[in-house]
Short mmCIF file of C-alpha atoms in Angstrom, two decimals:
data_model
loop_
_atom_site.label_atom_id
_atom_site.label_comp_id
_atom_site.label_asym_id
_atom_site.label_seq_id
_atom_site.Cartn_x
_atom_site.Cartn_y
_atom_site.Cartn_z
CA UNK A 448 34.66 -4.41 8.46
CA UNK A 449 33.85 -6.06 11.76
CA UNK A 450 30.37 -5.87 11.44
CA UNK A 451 30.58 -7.17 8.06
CA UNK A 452 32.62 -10.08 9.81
CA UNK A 453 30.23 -10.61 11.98
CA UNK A 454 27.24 -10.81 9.50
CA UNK A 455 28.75 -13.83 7.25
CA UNK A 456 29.73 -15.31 10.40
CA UNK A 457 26.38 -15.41 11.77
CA UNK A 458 24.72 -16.73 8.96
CA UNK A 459 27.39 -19.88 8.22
CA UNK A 460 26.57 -20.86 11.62
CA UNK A 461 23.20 -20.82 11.01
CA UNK A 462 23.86 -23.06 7.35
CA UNK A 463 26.46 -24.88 9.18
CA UNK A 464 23.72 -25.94 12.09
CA UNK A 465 20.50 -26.07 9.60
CA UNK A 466 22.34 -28.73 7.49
CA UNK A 467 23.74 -30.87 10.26
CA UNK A 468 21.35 -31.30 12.98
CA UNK A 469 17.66 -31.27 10.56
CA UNK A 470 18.33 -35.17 10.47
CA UNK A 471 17.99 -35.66 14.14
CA UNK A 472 14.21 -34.38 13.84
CA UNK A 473 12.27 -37.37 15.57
CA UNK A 474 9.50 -39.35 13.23
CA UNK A 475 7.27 -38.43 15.44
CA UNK A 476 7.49 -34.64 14.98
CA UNK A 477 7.81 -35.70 11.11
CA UNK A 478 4.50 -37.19 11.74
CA UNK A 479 2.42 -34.45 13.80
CA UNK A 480 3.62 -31.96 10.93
CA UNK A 481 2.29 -34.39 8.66
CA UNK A 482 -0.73 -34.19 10.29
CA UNK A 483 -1.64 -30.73 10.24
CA UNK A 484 -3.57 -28.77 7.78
CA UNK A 485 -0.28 -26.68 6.73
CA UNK A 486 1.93 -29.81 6.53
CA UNK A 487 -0.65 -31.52 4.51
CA UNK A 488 1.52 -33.60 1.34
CA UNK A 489 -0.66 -34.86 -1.67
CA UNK A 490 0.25 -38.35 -2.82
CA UNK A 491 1.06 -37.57 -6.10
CA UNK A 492 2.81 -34.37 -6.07
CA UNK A 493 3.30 -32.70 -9.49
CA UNK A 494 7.23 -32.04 -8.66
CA UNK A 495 9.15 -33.78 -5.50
CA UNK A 496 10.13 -30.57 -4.00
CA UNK A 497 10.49 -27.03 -4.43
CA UNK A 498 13.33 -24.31 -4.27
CA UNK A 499 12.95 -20.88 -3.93
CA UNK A 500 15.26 -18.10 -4.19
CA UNK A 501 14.37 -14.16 -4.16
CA UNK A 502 13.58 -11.49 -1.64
CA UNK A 503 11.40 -10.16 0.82
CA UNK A 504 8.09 -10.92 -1.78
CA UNK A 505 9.23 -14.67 -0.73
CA UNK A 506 10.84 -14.69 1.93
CA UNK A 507 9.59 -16.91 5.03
CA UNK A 508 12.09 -16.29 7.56
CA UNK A 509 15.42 -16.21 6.74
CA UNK A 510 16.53 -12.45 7.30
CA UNK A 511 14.64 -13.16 10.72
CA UNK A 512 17.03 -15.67 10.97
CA UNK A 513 20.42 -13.89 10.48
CA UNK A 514 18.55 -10.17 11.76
CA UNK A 515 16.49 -10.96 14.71
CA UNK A 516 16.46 -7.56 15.96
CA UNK A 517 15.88 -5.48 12.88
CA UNK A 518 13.04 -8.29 11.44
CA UNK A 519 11.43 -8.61 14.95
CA UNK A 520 8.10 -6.88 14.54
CA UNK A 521 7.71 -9.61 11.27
CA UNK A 522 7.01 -12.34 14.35
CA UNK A 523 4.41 -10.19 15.77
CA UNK A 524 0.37 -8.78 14.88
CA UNK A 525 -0.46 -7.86 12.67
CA UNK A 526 1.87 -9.67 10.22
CA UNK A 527 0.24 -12.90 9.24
CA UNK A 528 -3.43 -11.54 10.22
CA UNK A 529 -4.91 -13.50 7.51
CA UNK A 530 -2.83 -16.71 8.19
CA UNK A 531 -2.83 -16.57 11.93
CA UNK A 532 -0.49 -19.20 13.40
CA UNK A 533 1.31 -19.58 10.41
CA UNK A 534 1.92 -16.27 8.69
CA UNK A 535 5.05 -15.08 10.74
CA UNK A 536 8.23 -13.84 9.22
CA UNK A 537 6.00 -12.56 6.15
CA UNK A 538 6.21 -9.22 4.72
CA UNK A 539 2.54 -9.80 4.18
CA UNK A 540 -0.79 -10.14 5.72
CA UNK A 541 -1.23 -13.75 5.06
CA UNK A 542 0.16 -16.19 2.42
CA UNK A 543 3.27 -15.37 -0.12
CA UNK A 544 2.83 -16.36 -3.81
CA UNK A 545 5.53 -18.94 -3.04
CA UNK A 546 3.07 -20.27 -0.36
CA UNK A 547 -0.05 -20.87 -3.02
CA UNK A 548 2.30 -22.24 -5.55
CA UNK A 549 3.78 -24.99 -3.76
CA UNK A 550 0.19 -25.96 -2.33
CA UNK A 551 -0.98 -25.81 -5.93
CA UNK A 552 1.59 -28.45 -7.10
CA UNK A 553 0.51 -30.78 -4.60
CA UNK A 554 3.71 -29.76 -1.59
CA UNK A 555 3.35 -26.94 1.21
CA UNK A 556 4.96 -24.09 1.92
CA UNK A 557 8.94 -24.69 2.10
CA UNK A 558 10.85 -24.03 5.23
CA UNK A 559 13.36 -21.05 5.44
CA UNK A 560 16.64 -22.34 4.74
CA UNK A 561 18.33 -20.22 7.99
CA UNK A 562 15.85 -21.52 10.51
CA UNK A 563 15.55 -25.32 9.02
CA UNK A 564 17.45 -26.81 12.67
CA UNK A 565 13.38 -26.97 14.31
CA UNK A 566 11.96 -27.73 11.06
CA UNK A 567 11.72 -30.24 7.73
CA UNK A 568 13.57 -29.91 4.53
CA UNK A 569 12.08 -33.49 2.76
CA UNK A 570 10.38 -31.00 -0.30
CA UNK A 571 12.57 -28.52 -0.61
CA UNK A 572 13.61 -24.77 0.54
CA UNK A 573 13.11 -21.46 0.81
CA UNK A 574 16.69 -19.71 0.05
CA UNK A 575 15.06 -16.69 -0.08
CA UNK A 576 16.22 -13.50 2.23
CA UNK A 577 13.64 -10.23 2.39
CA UNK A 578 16.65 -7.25 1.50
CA UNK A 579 18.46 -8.59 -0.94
CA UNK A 580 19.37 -7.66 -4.32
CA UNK A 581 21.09 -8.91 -7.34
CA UNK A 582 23.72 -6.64 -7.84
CA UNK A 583 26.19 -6.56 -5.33
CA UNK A 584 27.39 -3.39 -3.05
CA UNK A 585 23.54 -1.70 -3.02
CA UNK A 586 22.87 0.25 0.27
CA UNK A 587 20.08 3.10 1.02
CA UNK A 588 20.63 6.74 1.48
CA UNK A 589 21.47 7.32 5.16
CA UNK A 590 18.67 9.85 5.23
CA UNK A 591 15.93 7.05 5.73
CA UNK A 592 15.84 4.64 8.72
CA UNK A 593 16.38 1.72 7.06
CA UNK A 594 15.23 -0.22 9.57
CA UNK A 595 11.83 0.93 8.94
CA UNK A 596 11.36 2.05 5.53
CA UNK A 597 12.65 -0.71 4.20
CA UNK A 598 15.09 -3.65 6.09
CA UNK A 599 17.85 -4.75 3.79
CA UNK A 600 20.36 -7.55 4.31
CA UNK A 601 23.81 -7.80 2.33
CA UNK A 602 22.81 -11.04 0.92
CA UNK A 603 22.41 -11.17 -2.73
CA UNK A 604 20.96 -13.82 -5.25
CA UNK A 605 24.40 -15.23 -5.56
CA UNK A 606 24.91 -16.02 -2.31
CA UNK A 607 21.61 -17.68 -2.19
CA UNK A 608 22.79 -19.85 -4.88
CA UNK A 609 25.88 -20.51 -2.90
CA UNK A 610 23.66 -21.48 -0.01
CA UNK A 611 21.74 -24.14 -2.60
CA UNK A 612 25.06 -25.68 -3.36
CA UNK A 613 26.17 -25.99 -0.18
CA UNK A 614 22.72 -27.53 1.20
CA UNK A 615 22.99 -30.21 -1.75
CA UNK A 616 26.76 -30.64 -0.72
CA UNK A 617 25.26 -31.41 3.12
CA UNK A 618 22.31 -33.24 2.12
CA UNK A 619 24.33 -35.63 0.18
CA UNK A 620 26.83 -36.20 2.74
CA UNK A 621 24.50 -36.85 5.43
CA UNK A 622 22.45 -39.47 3.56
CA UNK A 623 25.29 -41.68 2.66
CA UNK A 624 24.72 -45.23 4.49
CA UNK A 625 22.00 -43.60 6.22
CA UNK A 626 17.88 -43.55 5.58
CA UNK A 627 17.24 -40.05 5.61
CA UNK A 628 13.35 -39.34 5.69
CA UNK A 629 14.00 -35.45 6.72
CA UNK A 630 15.34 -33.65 3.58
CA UNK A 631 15.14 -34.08 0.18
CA UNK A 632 16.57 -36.46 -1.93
CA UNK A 633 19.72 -35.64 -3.90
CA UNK A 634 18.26 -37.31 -6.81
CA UNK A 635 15.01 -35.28 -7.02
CA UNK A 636 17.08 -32.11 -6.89
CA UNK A 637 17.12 -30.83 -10.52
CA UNK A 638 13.65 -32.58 -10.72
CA UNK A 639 11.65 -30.06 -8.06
CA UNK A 640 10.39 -27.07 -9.24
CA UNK A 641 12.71 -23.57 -9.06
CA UNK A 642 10.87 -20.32 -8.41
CA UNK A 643 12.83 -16.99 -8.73
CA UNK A 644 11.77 -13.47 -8.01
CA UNK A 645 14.61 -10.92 -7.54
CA UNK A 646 15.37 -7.28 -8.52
CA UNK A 647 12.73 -5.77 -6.50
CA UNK A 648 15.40 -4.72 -3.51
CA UNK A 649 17.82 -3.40 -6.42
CA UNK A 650 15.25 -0.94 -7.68
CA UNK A 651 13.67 -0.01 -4.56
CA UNK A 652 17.14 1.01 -3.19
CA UNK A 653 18.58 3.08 -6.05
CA UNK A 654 15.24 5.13 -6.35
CA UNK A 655 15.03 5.86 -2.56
CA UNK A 656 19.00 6.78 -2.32
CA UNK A 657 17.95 8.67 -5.19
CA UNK A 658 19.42 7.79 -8.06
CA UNK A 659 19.31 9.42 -11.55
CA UNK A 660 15.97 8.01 -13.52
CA UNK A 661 18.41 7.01 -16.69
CA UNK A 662 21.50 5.59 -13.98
CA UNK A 663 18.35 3.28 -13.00
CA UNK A 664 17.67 1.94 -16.19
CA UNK A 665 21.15 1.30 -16.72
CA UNK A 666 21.22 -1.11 -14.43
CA UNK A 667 18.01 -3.14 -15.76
CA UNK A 668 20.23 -5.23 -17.90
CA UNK A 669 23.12 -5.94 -15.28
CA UNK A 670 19.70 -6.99 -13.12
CA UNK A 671 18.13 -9.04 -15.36
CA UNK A 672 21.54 -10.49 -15.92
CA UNK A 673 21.72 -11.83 -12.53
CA UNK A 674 18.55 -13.94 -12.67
CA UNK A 675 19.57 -15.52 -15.92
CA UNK A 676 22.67 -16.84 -15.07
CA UNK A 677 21.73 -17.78 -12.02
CA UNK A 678 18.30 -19.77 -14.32
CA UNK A 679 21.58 -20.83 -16.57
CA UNK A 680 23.60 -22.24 -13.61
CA UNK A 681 21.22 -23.99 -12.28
CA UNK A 682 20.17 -26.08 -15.46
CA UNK A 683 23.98 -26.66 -16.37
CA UNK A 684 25.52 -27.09 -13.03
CA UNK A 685 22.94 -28.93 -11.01
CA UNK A 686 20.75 -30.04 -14.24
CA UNK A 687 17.76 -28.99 -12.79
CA UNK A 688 14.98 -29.03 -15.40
CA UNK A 689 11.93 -26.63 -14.33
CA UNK A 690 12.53 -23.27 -13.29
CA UNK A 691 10.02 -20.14 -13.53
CA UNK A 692 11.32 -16.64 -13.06
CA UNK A 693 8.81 -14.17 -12.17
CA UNK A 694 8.72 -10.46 -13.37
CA UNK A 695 8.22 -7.87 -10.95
CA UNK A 696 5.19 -5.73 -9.48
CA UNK A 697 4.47 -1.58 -10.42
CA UNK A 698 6.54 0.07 -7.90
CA UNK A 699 5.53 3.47 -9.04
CA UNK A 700 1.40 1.80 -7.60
CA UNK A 701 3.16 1.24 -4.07
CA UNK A 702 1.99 3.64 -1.08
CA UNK A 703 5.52 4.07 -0.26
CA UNK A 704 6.71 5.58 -3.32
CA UNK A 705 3.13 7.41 -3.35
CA UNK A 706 4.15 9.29 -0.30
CA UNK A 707 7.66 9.51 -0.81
CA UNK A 708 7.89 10.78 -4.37
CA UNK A 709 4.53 13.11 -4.66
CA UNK A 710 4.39 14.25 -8.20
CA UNK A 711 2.41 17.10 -10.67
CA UNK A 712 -0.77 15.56 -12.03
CA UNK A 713 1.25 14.59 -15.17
CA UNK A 714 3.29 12.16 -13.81
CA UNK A 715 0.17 9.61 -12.95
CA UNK A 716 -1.19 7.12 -15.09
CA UNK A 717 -5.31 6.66 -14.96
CA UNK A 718 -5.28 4.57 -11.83
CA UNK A 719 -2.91 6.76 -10.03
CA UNK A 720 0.28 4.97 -9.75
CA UNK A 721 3.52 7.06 -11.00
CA UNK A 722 4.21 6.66 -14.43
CA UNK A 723 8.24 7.08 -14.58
CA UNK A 724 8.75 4.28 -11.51
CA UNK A 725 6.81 2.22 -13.38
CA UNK A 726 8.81 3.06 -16.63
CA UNK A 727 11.97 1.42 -14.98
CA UNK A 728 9.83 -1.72 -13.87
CA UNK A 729 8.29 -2.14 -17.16
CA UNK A 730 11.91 -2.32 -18.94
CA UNK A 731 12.76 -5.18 -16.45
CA UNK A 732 10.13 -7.06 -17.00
CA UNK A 733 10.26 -6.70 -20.80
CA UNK A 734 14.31 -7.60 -20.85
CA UNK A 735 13.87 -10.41 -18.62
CA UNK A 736 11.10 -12.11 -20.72
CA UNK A 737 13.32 -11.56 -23.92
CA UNK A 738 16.40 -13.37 -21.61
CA UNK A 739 14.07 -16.35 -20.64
CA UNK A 740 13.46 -16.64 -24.37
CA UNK A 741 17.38 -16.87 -24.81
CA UNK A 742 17.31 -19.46 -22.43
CA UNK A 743 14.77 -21.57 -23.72
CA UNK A 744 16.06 -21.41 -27.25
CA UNK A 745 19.71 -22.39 -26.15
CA UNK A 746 18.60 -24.86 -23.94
CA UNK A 747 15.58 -27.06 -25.55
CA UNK A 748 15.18 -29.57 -22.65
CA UNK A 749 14.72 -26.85 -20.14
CA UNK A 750 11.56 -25.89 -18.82
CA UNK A 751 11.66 -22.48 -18.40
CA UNK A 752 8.44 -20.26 -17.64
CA UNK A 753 7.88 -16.48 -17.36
CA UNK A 754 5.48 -15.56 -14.40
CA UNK A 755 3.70 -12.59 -15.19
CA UNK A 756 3.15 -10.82 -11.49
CA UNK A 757 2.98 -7.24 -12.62
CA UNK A 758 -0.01 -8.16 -14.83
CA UNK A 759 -1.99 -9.45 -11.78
CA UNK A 760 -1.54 -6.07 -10.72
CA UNK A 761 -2.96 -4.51 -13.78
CA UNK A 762 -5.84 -6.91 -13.65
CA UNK A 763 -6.75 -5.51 -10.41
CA UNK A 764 -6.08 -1.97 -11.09
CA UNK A 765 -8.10 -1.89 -13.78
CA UNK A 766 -11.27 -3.80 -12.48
CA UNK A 767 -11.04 -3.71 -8.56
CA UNK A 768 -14.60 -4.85 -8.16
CA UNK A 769 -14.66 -7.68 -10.11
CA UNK A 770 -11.69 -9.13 -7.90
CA UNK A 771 -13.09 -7.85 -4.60
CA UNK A 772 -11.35 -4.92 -4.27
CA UNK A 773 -11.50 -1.29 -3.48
CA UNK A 774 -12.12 1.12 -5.75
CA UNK A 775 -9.47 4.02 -6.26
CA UNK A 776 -8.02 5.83 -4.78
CA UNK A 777 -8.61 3.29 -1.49
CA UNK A 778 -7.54 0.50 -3.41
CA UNK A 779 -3.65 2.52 -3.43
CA UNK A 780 -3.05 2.72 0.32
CA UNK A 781 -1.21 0.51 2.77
CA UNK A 782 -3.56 -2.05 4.50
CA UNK A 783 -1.32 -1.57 7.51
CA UNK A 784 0.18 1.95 8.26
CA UNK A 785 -0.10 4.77 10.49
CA UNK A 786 -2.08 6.94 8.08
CA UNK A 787 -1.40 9.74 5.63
CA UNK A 788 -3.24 9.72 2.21
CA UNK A 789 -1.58 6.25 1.56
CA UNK A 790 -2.12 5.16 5.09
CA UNK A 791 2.24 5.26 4.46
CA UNK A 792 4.79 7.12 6.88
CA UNK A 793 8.09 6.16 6.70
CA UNK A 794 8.94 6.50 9.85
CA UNK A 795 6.36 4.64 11.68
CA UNK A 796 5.38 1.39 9.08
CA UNK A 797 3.53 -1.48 9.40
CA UNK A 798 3.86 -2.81 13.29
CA UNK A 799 5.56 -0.06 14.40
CA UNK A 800 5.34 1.98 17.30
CA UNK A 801 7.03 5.47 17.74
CA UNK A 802 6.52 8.03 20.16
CA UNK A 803 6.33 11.48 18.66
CA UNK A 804 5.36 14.78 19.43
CA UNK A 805 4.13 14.13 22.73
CA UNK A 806 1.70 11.01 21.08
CA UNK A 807 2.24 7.21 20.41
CA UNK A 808 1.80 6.80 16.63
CA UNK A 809 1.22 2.82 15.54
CA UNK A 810 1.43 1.20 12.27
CA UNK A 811 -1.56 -1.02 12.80
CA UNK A 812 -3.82 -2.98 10.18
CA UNK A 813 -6.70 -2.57 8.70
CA UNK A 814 -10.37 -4.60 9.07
CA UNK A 815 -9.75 -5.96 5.70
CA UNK A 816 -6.70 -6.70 4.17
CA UNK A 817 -8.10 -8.89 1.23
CA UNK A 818 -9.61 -5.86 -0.47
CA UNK A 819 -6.14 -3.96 -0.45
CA UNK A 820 -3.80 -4.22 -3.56
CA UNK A 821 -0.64 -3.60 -0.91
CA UNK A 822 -0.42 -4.97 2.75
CA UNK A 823 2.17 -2.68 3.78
CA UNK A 824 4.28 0.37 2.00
CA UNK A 825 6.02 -2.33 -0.61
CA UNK A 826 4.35 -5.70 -0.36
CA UNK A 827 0.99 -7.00 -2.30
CA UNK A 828 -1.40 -8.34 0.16
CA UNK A 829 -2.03 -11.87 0.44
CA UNK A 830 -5.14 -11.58 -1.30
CA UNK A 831 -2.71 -10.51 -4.44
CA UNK A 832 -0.49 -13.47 -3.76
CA UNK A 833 -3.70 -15.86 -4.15
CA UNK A 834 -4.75 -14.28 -7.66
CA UNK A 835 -1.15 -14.17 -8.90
CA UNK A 836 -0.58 -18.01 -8.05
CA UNK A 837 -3.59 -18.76 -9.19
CA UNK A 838 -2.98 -17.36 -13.06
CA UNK A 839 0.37 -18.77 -13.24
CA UNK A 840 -1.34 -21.97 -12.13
CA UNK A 841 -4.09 -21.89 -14.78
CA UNK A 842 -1.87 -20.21 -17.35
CA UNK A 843 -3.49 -17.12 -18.32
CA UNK A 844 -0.03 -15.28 -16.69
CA UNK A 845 2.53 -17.87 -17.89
CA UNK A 846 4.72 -18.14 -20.56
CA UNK A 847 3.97 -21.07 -21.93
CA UNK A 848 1.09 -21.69 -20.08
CA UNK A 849 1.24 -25.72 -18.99
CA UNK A 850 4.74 -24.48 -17.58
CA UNK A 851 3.44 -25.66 -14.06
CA UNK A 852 1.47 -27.99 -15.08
CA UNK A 853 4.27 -31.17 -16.28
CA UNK A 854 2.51 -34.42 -17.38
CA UNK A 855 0.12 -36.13 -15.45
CA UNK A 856 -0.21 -32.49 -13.01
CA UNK A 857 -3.20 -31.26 -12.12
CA UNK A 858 -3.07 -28.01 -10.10
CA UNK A 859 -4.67 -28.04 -6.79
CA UNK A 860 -6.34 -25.70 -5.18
CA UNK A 861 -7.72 -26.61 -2.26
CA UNK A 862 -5.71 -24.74 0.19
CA UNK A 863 -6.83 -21.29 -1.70
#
């Protein structure tokens, strides 16, 4: 209970600072931010700012913020290889889809809401926390290090909506009688765009404390619950008018659950990935598109969009080459590891170092991450990331497919 405490008081001092002192940031740092190549805002933006809420496929940096200790390595090589100066606090080698999407619609990569004191909030957030689920209560099996396998946080998606509330509360009370060029406007709230990608935690977590297959897919609809009404609360609470929920990648194609769960040759599909952990994925995805259609019939003057990751992901897997990939099996293991026919061991992942058997084993990276569908044990690559954003962009993996694209919007792609 302490620890627990602890944890939520940690992380409203963080919310309590982030929303207080961002509008002390000097114009001048506004300006040298401005400046840069990351920081870079086009004049006509197709939305005014952009909110994102999900887990560790999204996350910039705010489990770092709250878990310094267990997130540390994420603030080290070779995370952010591909990005370098700019690609901490990423499960990834490079750029997040959340990255190439706001770029594409003309903003930059948000700030992390838990680490916004040192930076600027004026086009949105990232609410976002790498470890958290939907469903409230999950924990792993005390037979993995968590730490390693896979870091989880006890936030969940409501919270992060809690977290949005409260920074609209904030921002609102800090601009009255006061010209506030450093956050967002309270007005162009339910005008920016709303990006949600959750679940991926809640399944990860049940199949690695090992859950029963059919207990899983019980849970798919109390799952794909959570993201609706949390799409639902934020059109009829806060009005906000263009939202796109993204369906999740093949778990059952991940080097983790490669290694972890071997199987007989029956349980792989043609490209190798594991047919039943896929099964589970594939009955998300399918119930969450049918709830966005819900949505968007009960509420006609919402734009609501379906992201299509996990087809990205079948794109590649079924011609590598033409996207600049490996061929399988190669294309299947970890960009960073510390080998094993995945390049996966659980005990010693991506940036770790562990001292075994007499020998220092190191989860280091490998010469070329783009051609790798996964840049660690769970997490596409960067060079995933880029394809993904660019389809929902374009609208080949968007349902409908101008749902990024409102009037007058022309995607931009010049920071791919």
């Amino acid at each position: 209970m302490g620890a627990f405490r602890r944890t939520w008081l940690i992380a409203f001092l963080f919310i309590r600072l982030s929303t207080e002192l961002v509008p002390v940031v000097s114009a001048h740092t506004r300006k040298l931010d401005n400046s840069s190549s990351l920081f870079s805002v086009y004049p006509t933006p197709c939305f005014p700012g952009t909110f994102i809420f999900g887990d560790s496929l999204v996350d910039n940096g705010n489990a770092m913020a709250v878990y310094p200790d267990r997130f540390a390595r994420l603030e080290q090589d070779p995370f952010g290889v591909s990005w370098p100066g700019h690609g901490a606090d990423r499960f990834c080698d490079g750029k997040l889809i959340g990255d190439y999407l706001s770029w594409g619609t003309g903003g930059f990569p948000m700030s992390a809401y838990l680490r916004s004191v040192q930076t600027l909030l004026f086009l949105g957030v990232n609410l976002a926390a790498s470890g958290s689920t939907v469903l409230p209560g999950l924990t792993l099996n005390p037979i993995f290090q968590d730490d390693e396998v896979f870091p989880h946080t006890p936030f969940t998606l409501d919270q992060q909506l809690q977290w949005y509330k409260h920074f609209m509360f904030r921002d609102s009370e800090l601009s009255k009688g006061r010209s506030m060029q450093n956050v967002i406007p309270v007005g162009s709230f339910n005008s920016s765009l709303h990006l949600i990608i959750a679940g991926y935690t809640d399944y990860i977590l049940q199949f690695l404390s090992g859950w029963p297959e059919a207990l899983v897919l019980a849970s798919v609809t109390g799952i794909v619950n959570g993201i609706s009404d949390t799409a639902e609360m934020l059109h009829t609470t806060h009005k906000v008018k263009d939202i796109v929920v993204v369906n999740l990648p093949p778990l059952g194609c991940t080097p983790a659950f490669l290694t972890i769960f071997p199987g007989d040759p029956d349980d792989y599909d043609d490209y190798g990935c594991l047919t039943s952990f896929n099964a589970a994925i594939e009955l998300h995805n399918e119930e969450l598109f049918r709830a966005v259609l819900t949505l968007r019939a009960k509420y006609p003057d919402l734009s609501l969009s379906y992201g299509n990751f996990y087809r990205t992901f079948q794109d590649i897997l079924k011609h590598p080459s033409k996207f600049g990939f490996h061929s399988t099996p190669k294309l299947l293991k970890a960009c960073c590891g510390a080998g094993g026919k995945y390049n996966f061991e659980p005990n010693v992942t991506c940036g770790a170092s562990v001292f075994a058997n007499g020998k220092l084993h190191n989860g280091t990276a490998c010469k070329e991450p783009t051609k790798h569908l996964f840049w660690d044990g769970f997490h596409p690559s960067g060079a995933v990331n880029r394809i993904a954003a660019i389809s929902f962009l374009n609208g080949t993996a968007l349902y409908p497919s101008d749902g990024l694209r409102p009037p007058n919007c022309k995607p931009d792609f010049s920071q791919f």
